[in-house]
Short mmCIF file of C-alpha atoms and ligand atoms in Angstrom, two decimals:
data_model
loop_
_atom_site.label_atom_id
_atom_site.label_comp_id
_atom_site.label_asym_id
_atom_site.label_seq_id
_atom_site.Cartn_x
_atom_site.Cartn_y
_atom_site.Cartn_z
CA MET E 980 26.60 5.85 17.70
CA THR E 981 26.25 8.95 15.17
CA ALA E 982 23.29 8.40 13.18
CA HIS E 983 23.10 8.34 9.42
CA VAL E 984 21.63 11.21 7.86
CA ILE E 985 18.92 10.12 5.13
CA ASP E 986 19.43 12.11 1.97
CA GLY E 987 15.87 13.19 1.09
CA LYS E 988 17.02 15.14 -2.05
CA SER E 989 18.48 12.46 -3.67
CA TYR E 990 15.42 10.24 -3.26
CA ALA E 991 13.32 13.21 -4.57
CA ALA E 992 15.83 13.61 -7.41
CA GLN E 993 15.07 9.72 -8.39
CA LEU E 994 11.39 10.35 -8.07
CA ARG E 995 11.53 13.26 -10.46
CA THR E 996 13.43 11.40 -13.09
CA ARG E 997 10.37 8.75 -13.06
CA LEU E 998 7.59 11.42 -13.27
CA ALA E 999 9.37 12.85 -16.24
CA GLY E 1000 9.04 9.51 -17.82
CA GLU E 1001 5.26 9.40 -16.85
CA VAL E 1002 4.42 12.79 -18.14
CA ARG E 1003 6.33 11.81 -21.75
CA ASP E 1004 3.79 8.65 -21.76
CA LEU E 1005 1.05 10.82 -21.00
CA ALA E 1006 1.88 13.17 -23.60
CA ALA E 1007 2.24 10.35 -26.24
CA ARG E 1008 -1.46 9.94 -25.32
CA GLY E 1009 -2.44 13.41 -25.96
CA ALA E 1010 -2.80 14.04 -22.12
CA ARG E 1011 -0.92 16.99 -20.29
CA PRO E 1012 -1.19 17.02 -16.25
CA GLY E 1013 -1.90 20.43 -14.88
CA LEU E 1014 -1.55 21.48 -11.36
CA ALA E 1015 -3.48 24.71 -9.90
CA THR E 1016 -2.49 26.16 -6.57
CA LEU E 1017 -4.93 28.61 -4.52
CA ILE E 1018 -3.36 30.76 -2.21
CA VAL E 1019 -5.42 33.48 0.16
CA GLY E 1020 -3.16 36.26 1.60
CA ASP E 1021 0.44 36.77 2.18
CA SER E 1022 1.91 33.87 4.38
CA TYR E 1023 5.49 33.51 3.73
CA PRO E 1024 5.45 29.72 4.26
CA ALA E 1025 2.42 29.28 1.47
CA HIS E 1026 4.10 31.67 -0.90
CA ALA E 1027 7.70 29.80 -0.52
CA TYR E 1028 5.70 26.44 -1.11
CA GLU E 1029 3.79 27.74 -4.03
CA ARG E 1030 7.09 29.00 -5.63
CA ARG E 1031 8.54 25.48 -5.05
CA VAL E 1032 6.08 23.80 -6.58
CA ALA E 1033 5.53 26.08 -9.52
CA ARG E 1034 9.17 25.63 -10.28
CA LEU E 1035 8.89 21.85 -10.20
CA ALA E 1036 5.68 21.66 -12.51
CA ALA E 1037 7.45 23.67 -14.97
CA ASP E 1038 10.71 21.19 -14.80
CA LEU E 1039 8.10 18.35 -15.42
CA ASP E 1040 6.15 20.30 -18.37
CA CYS E 1041 3.08 20.37 -16.56
CA HIS E 1042 0.61 23.09 -16.82
CA TYR E 1043 0.40 25.20 -14.12
CA VAL E 1044 -1.94 27.98 -12.78
CA ARG E 1045 -1.60 30.22 -9.69
CA GLU E 1046 -4.52 31.60 -8.38
CA ALA E 1047 -3.83 33.98 -5.67
CA LEU E 1048 -6.77 35.94 -3.87
CA PRO E 1049 -6.05 38.98 -1.41
CA ALA E 1050 -6.22 38.31 2.14
CA ASP E 1051 -9.77 39.85 2.74
CA THR E 1052 -11.40 37.58 -0.24
CA ASN E 1053 -14.59 36.42 1.57
CA GLN E 1054 -15.52 32.77 1.76
CA ALA E 1055 -18.17 33.04 -1.41
CA ASP E 1056 -15.64 34.45 -3.81
CA THR E 1057 -12.80 31.94 -2.37
CA VAL E 1058 -15.57 28.89 -2.82
CA ALA E 1059 -16.06 30.25 -6.45
CA ALA E 1060 -11.97 30.41 -7.31
CA VAL E 1061 -12.20 26.70 -6.36
CA GLY E 1062 -15.41 26.05 -8.47
CA LYS E 1063 -13.39 27.87 -11.65
CA LEU E 1064 -10.49 25.65 -10.95
CA ASN E 1065 -12.61 22.47 -10.90
CA ALA E 1066 -14.29 23.44 -14.01
CA ASP E 1067 -10.88 24.18 -16.02
CA PRO E 1068 -10.10 20.68 -18.04
CA ARG E 1069 -6.39 21.69 -18.37
CA ILE E 1070 -6.19 21.35 -14.32
CA SER E 1071 -5.93 17.74 -13.13
CA GLY E 1072 -5.16 18.54 -9.34
CA ILE E 1073 -5.96 21.21 -7.17
CA LEU E 1074 -3.79 22.33 -4.00
CA ILE E 1075 -5.08 24.67 -1.63
CA LEU E 1076 -2.45 26.21 0.61
CA ARG E 1077 -2.48 26.74 4.20
CA PRO E 1078 -2.62 28.69 6.56
CA LEU E 1079 -5.91 30.49 5.26
CA PRO E 1080 -6.95 33.76 6.75
CA ASP E 1081 -9.23 33.13 9.78
CA HIS E 1082 -12.49 34.25 8.03
CA ILE E 1083 -12.18 31.40 5.57
CA SER E 1084 -13.46 27.75 6.61
CA GLU E 1085 -10.99 25.12 5.48
CA THR E 1086 -14.13 22.85 5.57
CA VAL E 1087 -16.31 24.71 3.40
CA LEU E 1088 -13.41 25.03 0.84
CA TYR E 1089 -12.51 21.48 1.06
CA ARG E 1090 -15.91 20.15 0.36
CA ALA E 1091 -16.11 22.42 -2.59
CA LEU E 1092 -13.03 20.82 -4.34
CA ASP E 1093 -13.75 18.25 -7.16
CA PRO E 1094 -12.69 14.88 -5.34
CA LEU E 1095 -11.25 13.75 -8.72
CA LYS E 1096 -8.82 16.80 -8.47
CA ASP E 1097 -8.47 16.69 -4.62
CA ILE E 1098 -4.81 15.67 -4.51
CA GLU E 1099 -4.12 16.26 -1.36
CA ALA E 1100 -7.33 13.99 -0.11
CA VAL E 1101 -8.36 16.63 2.20
CA HIS E 1102 -12.12 16.41 0.66
CA PRO E 1103 -13.93 14.02 3.27
CA VAL E 1104 -14.62 11.60 0.15
CA ASN E 1105 -10.65 10.87 -0.52
CA ALA E 1106 -9.90 11.42 3.31
CA GLY E 1107 -12.79 8.69 4.06
CA LEU E 1108 -11.19 6.13 1.07
CA LEU E 1109 -7.87 6.57 2.68
CA ALA E 1110 -9.05 5.55 6.32
CA LEU E 1111 -10.61 2.51 4.38
CA ASP E 1112 -7.35 1.37 2.90
CA ARG E 1113 -8.72 2.36 -0.55
CA PRO E 1114 -6.84 5.76 -1.30
CA ARG E 1115 -7.53 7.64 -4.24
CA TYR E 1116 -4.86 10.06 -3.56
CA ILE E 1117 -2.18 9.54 -0.63
CA PRO E 1118 -1.53 13.23 0.77
CA SER E 1119 1.80 14.01 -0.34
CA THR E 1120 3.86 14.83 3.41
CA PRO E 1121 2.90 11.42 4.89
CA ALA E 1122 3.23 9.62 1.61
CA SER E 1123 6.88 11.35 1.40
CA VAL E 1124 7.52 10.06 5.06
CA PHE E 1125 6.51 6.33 4.34
CA HIS E 1126 8.49 6.61 0.91
CA MET E 1127 11.60 7.73 2.63
CA LEU E 1128 11.19 4.93 5.06
CA ASP E 1129 10.66 2.43 2.45
CA ARG E 1130 13.70 3.43 0.76
CA TYR E 1131 16.05 3.57 3.59
CA LEU E 1132 14.99 0.23 4.63
CA THR E 1133 15.51 -1.27 1.37
CA ASP E 1134 18.50 0.52 0.71
CA THR E 1135 20.17 -0.93 4.24
CA GLY E 1136 19.15 -4.66 3.09
CA ARG E 1137 15.87 -4.98 4.95
CA ASP E 1138 12.34 -6.03 3.44
CA PRO E 1139 9.94 -3.22 4.46
CA ALA E 1140 7.18 -5.63 4.39
CA GLN E 1141 9.12 -8.03 7.08
CA VAL E 1142 10.40 -5.13 9.25
CA TYR E 1143 6.91 -2.99 9.66
CA PRO E 1144 4.96 -5.93 11.65
CA HIS E 1145 7.88 -6.20 13.94
CA THR E 1146 8.19 -2.21 14.68
CA THR E 1147 6.77 0.00 17.20
CA LEU E 1148 6.13 3.30 15.45
CA VAL E 1149 5.20 6.32 17.43
CA MET E 1150 3.64 9.36 15.68
CA VAL E 1151 4.08 12.57 17.37
CA GLY E 1152 1.24 15.12 16.03
CA ARG E 1153 -2.19 14.06 14.83
CA SER E 1154 -3.00 17.14 12.15
CA ASN E 1155 -5.50 15.98 9.66
CA ASN E 1156 -2.77 16.86 6.89
CA VAL E 1157 0.25 14.97 8.30
CA GLY E 1158 -0.29 13.00 11.53
CA LYS E 1159 -3.22 11.12 11.07
CA PRO E 1160 -2.85 9.88 7.55
CA ALA E 1161 0.72 8.71 8.72
CA ILE E 1162 -1.07 6.95 11.47
CA LEU E 1163 -3.38 5.24 8.51
CA LEU E 1164 -0.22 4.47 6.68
CA GLY E 1165 1.60 2.88 9.73
CA LEU E 1166 -1.51 0.95 9.95
CA ALA E 1167 -1.82 -0.43 6.57
CA ARG E 1168 2.10 -1.77 6.77
CA ASN E 1169 0.97 -3.57 10.19
CA ALA E 1170 3.10 -1.69 12.38
CA THR E 1171 1.98 -1.13 16.22
CA VAL E 1172 1.06 2.53 16.06
CA LEU E 1173 1.07 4.68 18.99
CA SER E 1174 -0.16 8.51 18.58
CA CYS E 1175 1.37 11.02 21.07
CA ASP E 1176 -0.48 14.61 21.09
CA GLU E 1177 -0.04 17.65 23.04
CA HIS E 1178 -3.80 17.20 24.08
CA SER E 1179 -3.44 14.02 25.66
CA HIS E 1180 -1.58 13.00 28.74
CA THR E 1181 1.26 11.81 26.78
CA ALA E 1182 2.54 15.18 26.13
CA GLY E 1183 3.74 15.25 29.67
CA LEU E 1184 5.52 11.78 29.34
CA LEU E 1185 6.49 12.22 25.76
CA HIS E 1186 9.87 10.48 26.41
CA HIS E 1187 8.21 7.49 28.12
CA TYR E 1188 6.39 6.65 24.81
CA THR E 1189 8.86 7.81 22.30
CA ARG E 1190 11.44 5.70 23.87
CA HIS E 1191 9.55 2.71 22.79
CA ALA E 1192 9.59 3.67 19.02
CA ASP E 1193 11.79 1.63 16.71
CA ILE E 1194 10.26 4.48 14.18
CA LEU E 1195 9.44 7.70 15.50
CA ILE E 1196 7.89 10.11 13.42
CA VAL E 1197 7.64 13.97 14.67
CA ALA E 1198 5.10 16.56 13.08
CA ALA E 1199 4.56 18.84 16.13
CA GLY E 1200 6.10 21.93 14.76
CA VAL E 1201 8.02 22.25 18.09
CA PRO E 1202 11.93 23.18 17.38
CA GLY E 1203 14.06 20.43 19.21
CA LEU E 1204 10.95 18.90 20.67
CA ILE E 1205 12.55 15.45 20.65
CA THR E 1206 16.02 14.93 22.22
CA ALA E 1207 18.40 11.98 22.77
CA ASP E 1208 16.48 11.08 26.13
CA HIS E 1209 13.44 10.29 23.93
CA ILE E 1210 15.03 8.15 21.69
CA LYS E 1211 15.45 4.42 21.99
CA THR E 1212 19.06 3.34 20.80
CA GLY E 1213 18.98 2.41 17.07
CA ALA E 1214 15.76 4.08 16.19
CA ILE E 1215 15.00 5.67 13.08
CA ALA E 1216 13.73 8.98 13.75
CA ILE E 1217 11.82 10.91 10.76
CA ASP E 1218 11.39 14.91 11.63
CA VAL E 1219 8.35 16.48 9.34
CA GLY E 1220 8.78 19.76 11.38
CA ILE E 1221 10.06 23.06 9.78
CA ASN E 1222 10.30 25.67 12.06
CA PRO E 1223 11.70 29.07 10.78
CA ILE E 1224 14.11 30.45 13.51
CA HIS E 1225 14.84 34.35 12.98
CA ASN E 1226 18.31 35.61 14.08
CA PRO E 1227 17.96 39.12 15.01
CA HIS E 1228 21.59 39.67 14.54
CA THR E 1229 21.68 38.93 10.91
CA ASP E 1230 18.20 39.41 10.33
CA THR E 1231 18.18 35.76 8.51
CA ILE E 1232 15.60 33.03 8.87
CA THR E 1233 17.02 29.36 9.33
CA LEU E 1234 14.54 26.35 9.06
CA VAL E 1235 15.08 23.79 11.93
CA GLY E 1236 13.18 20.47 12.66
CA ASP E 1237 11.62 18.84 15.50
CA LEU E 1238 14.43 16.87 16.52
CA ASP E 1239 17.25 18.40 18.74
CA PRO E 1240 20.77 17.71 17.01
CA ASP E 1241 21.89 15.34 20.08
CA VAL E 1242 19.18 12.79 18.80
CA THR E 1243 22.19 11.52 16.49
CA GLN E 1244 23.71 10.19 19.34
CA ARG E 1245 21.46 7.37 19.83
CA ALA E 1246 19.33 6.93 16.67
CA GLU E 1247 20.47 4.58 13.83
CA ALA E 1248 19.15 7.17 11.45
CA ILE E 1249 17.60 10.56 11.03
CA SER E 1250 15.94 12.64 8.35
CA PRO E 1251 17.47 16.30 8.28
CA VAL E 1252 15.75 19.57 8.04
CA PRO E 1253 16.12 21.31 5.53
CA GLY E 1254 16.82 18.33 2.81
CA GLY E 1255 14.86 15.35 4.36
CA VAL E 1256 11.10 14.89 4.07
CA GLY E 1257 10.31 18.63 2.48
CA PRO E 1258 11.73 17.92 -0.88
CA ILE E 1259 10.14 14.56 -1.41
CA THR E 1260 6.78 16.07 -0.45
CA ASP E 1261 7.22 18.90 -3.04
CA THR E 1262 7.85 16.16 -5.75
CA TRP E 1263 4.93 13.67 -4.58
CA LEU E 1264 2.32 16.65 -5.04
CA LEU E 1265 3.35 16.21 -8.80
CA HIS E 1266 3.38 12.72 -8.38
CA ASN E 1267 -0.44 12.95 -7.46
CA THR E 1268 -1.04 15.58 -10.06
CA ILE E 1269 0.16 12.88 -12.63
CA LEU E 1270 -2.05 10.34 -11.14
CA ALA E 1271 -4.79 12.89 -11.28
CA ALA E 1272 -4.36 13.27 -14.97
CA HIS E 1273 -4.53 9.61 -15.54
CA HIS E 1274 -7.98 9.49 -13.51
CA ALA E 1275 -9.19 12.35 -15.89
CA HIS E 1276 -8.42 11.04 -19.17
CA ASN E 1277 -9.35 7.51 -17.82
CA ILE E 1278 -5.76 6.14 -18.41
CA ALA E 1279 -4.85 3.38 -16.07
CA ALA E 1280 -1.72 4.46 -14.42
CA ALA E 1281 1.48 2.00 -14.81
CA GLN E 1282 2.17 2.64 -11.50
CA PRO E 1283 -0.64 3.74 -9.77
CA ASN E 1284 1.35 4.63 -6.38
CA LEU E 1285 5.25 4.82 -6.27
CA ASP E 1286 4.89 4.27 -2.59
CA GLY E 1287 3.37 0.74 -3.62
CA LEU E 1288 4.18 -1.36 -0.60
CA THR E 1289 0.97 -2.07 0.82
CA LEU E 1290 -1.79 0.46 -0.35
CA GLN E 1291 -2.36 0.86 -4.13
CA THR E 1292 -4.40 4.04 -5.23
CA HIS E 1293 -7.51 3.34 -6.72
CA ASP E 1294 -9.82 5.25 -9.29
CA GLU E 1295 -12.92 4.40 -7.18
CA ARG E 1296 -15.17 5.11 -10.31
CA LEU E 1297 -13.77 2.22 -12.01
CA ILE E 1298 -14.47 -0.17 -9.38
CA PRO E 1299 -17.29 -2.48 -9.63
CA THR E 1300 -20.18 -2.03 -7.35
CA GLY E 1301 -19.89 -4.51 -4.44
CA SER E 1302 -15.95 -4.81 -4.44
P1 NAD V 304 -0.10 21.30 13.17
O1 NAD V 304 0.01 22.63 14.07
O2 NAD V 304 -1.47 21.38 12.36
O3 NAD V 304 -0.29 19.86 13.94
C1 NAD V 304 0.62 19.90 14.97
C2 NAD V 304 0.59 18.48 16.03
O4 NAD V 304 1.58 18.33 16.94
C3 NAD V 304 -0.77 18.64 16.71
O5 NAD V 304 -1.55 17.58 16.67
C4 NAD V 304 -0.46 19.36 17.83
O6 NAD V 304 -1.31 18.68 19.01
C5 NAD V 304 0.75 18.33 18.05
N1 NAD V 304 1.70 18.66 18.91
C6 NAD V 304 2.20 19.97 19.20
N2 NAD V 304 2.99 20.35 20.24
C7 NAD V 304 3.26 19.22 20.90
C8 NAD V 304 3.89 18.57 21.89
N3 NAD V 304 4.65 19.44 22.72
N4 NAD V 304 3.66 17.21 22.17
C9 NAD V 304 3.01 16.39 21.65
N5 NAD V 304 2.49 16.88 20.56
C10 NAD V 304 2.35 17.91 20.06
O7 NAD V 304 1.04 21.18 12.06
P2 NAD V 304 1.01 20.38 10.85
O8 NAD V 304 0.45 21.02 9.80
O9 NAD V 304 0.96 18.78 11.51
O10 NAD V 304 2.97 20.47 10.54
C11 NAD V 304 3.62 20.07 11.66
C12 NAD V 304 5.03 20.22 11.45
O11 NAD V 304 5.57 19.86 10.30
C13 NAD V 304 5.11 21.85 10.98
O12 NAD V 304 6.53 22.58 11.37
C14 NAD V 304 5.06 22.26 9.56
O13 NAD V 304 5.63 23.26 9.13
C15 NAD V 304 5.83 20.78 9.07
N6 NAD V 304 5.30 20.47 7.72
C16 NAD V 304 6.08 19.96 7.10
C17 NAD V 304 5.68 19.33 5.81
C18 NAD V 304 7.09 18.78 5.01
O14 NAD V 304 6.75 18.66 3.71
N7 NAD V 304 8.15 18.68 5.67
C19 NAD V 304 4.66 19.53 5.40
C20 NAD V 304 3.56 19.75 6.29
C21 NAD V 304 3.90 20.25 7.40
#
């Protein structure tokens, strides 16, 4: 068996076409989405991500602001920068880029965000709404994983709503930004979900658990962690990992995922790195920015959530008390 390689770039391009239409519709109502990124310090991956989303914002004719602070900026000044973006009416969504310097508390910064502009659902209110199946925003990386899965299942003639309830889904990694929300999205689709993490005893027995997976999602940040030995024959394996590997001979950096290439011998389908989840994630951030612009202008979004299978996004301010 040689696995099908899922083309994330093509799914991302189709999403961008839809988003361009939504931006035009908003413009006709006198509204324009605005994205702000806040970056503290010189992290290479953070700056690379910032450049990509800045380009996308420009392509989609969204307003864009980049707030870049030196690495030694203190906590109070960083919180003040968030406050400035909260107060700017041209900004509908704010992305705080990680990693942050050690002296900056992520928790404090996330709580300083205006929840309506918190497009990655890192504020406790938005994280809680997602856990309660009432998401205001679905964080872009886990949303992209399920967008990819839903599209792939549909494109191969299967109805995702019928497939997930019969699926064992194993999630490797449980970070707040990827693994945990992906677990919630799997539960919302009625999959049987199993979580593996390096801190639980499953780490040493990883293959024992991953071999049960009809769908395996890996977000550990460990190059080649998952080999053919970890895979059930015919599984779908989604690779979220992005690991820069430095070649000292050529002084170049190559990006690899958490799946070893030999996984293709057993899996039905895999997502590649690069060109898999990453391009959809970038685009989803703009999707959430556009959704935030709808919230800011009290315009009901025609399609609140492009994911849309089981979880609809909500503007909780519009929900009558008691519902
Ligand atoms: P993280 O370091 O915050 O979390 C990693 C998780 O994996 C933790 O729960 C950790 O305990 C677990 N883990 C690590 N080694 C393990 C092992 N041997 N067995 C089982 N579990 C293990 O990282 P993150 O922010 O969740 O990102 C994970 C990876 O995904 C990174 O490579 C990151 O660059 C990448 N990423 C990609 C995208 C994208 O759009 N494709 C977005 C965000 C992150």
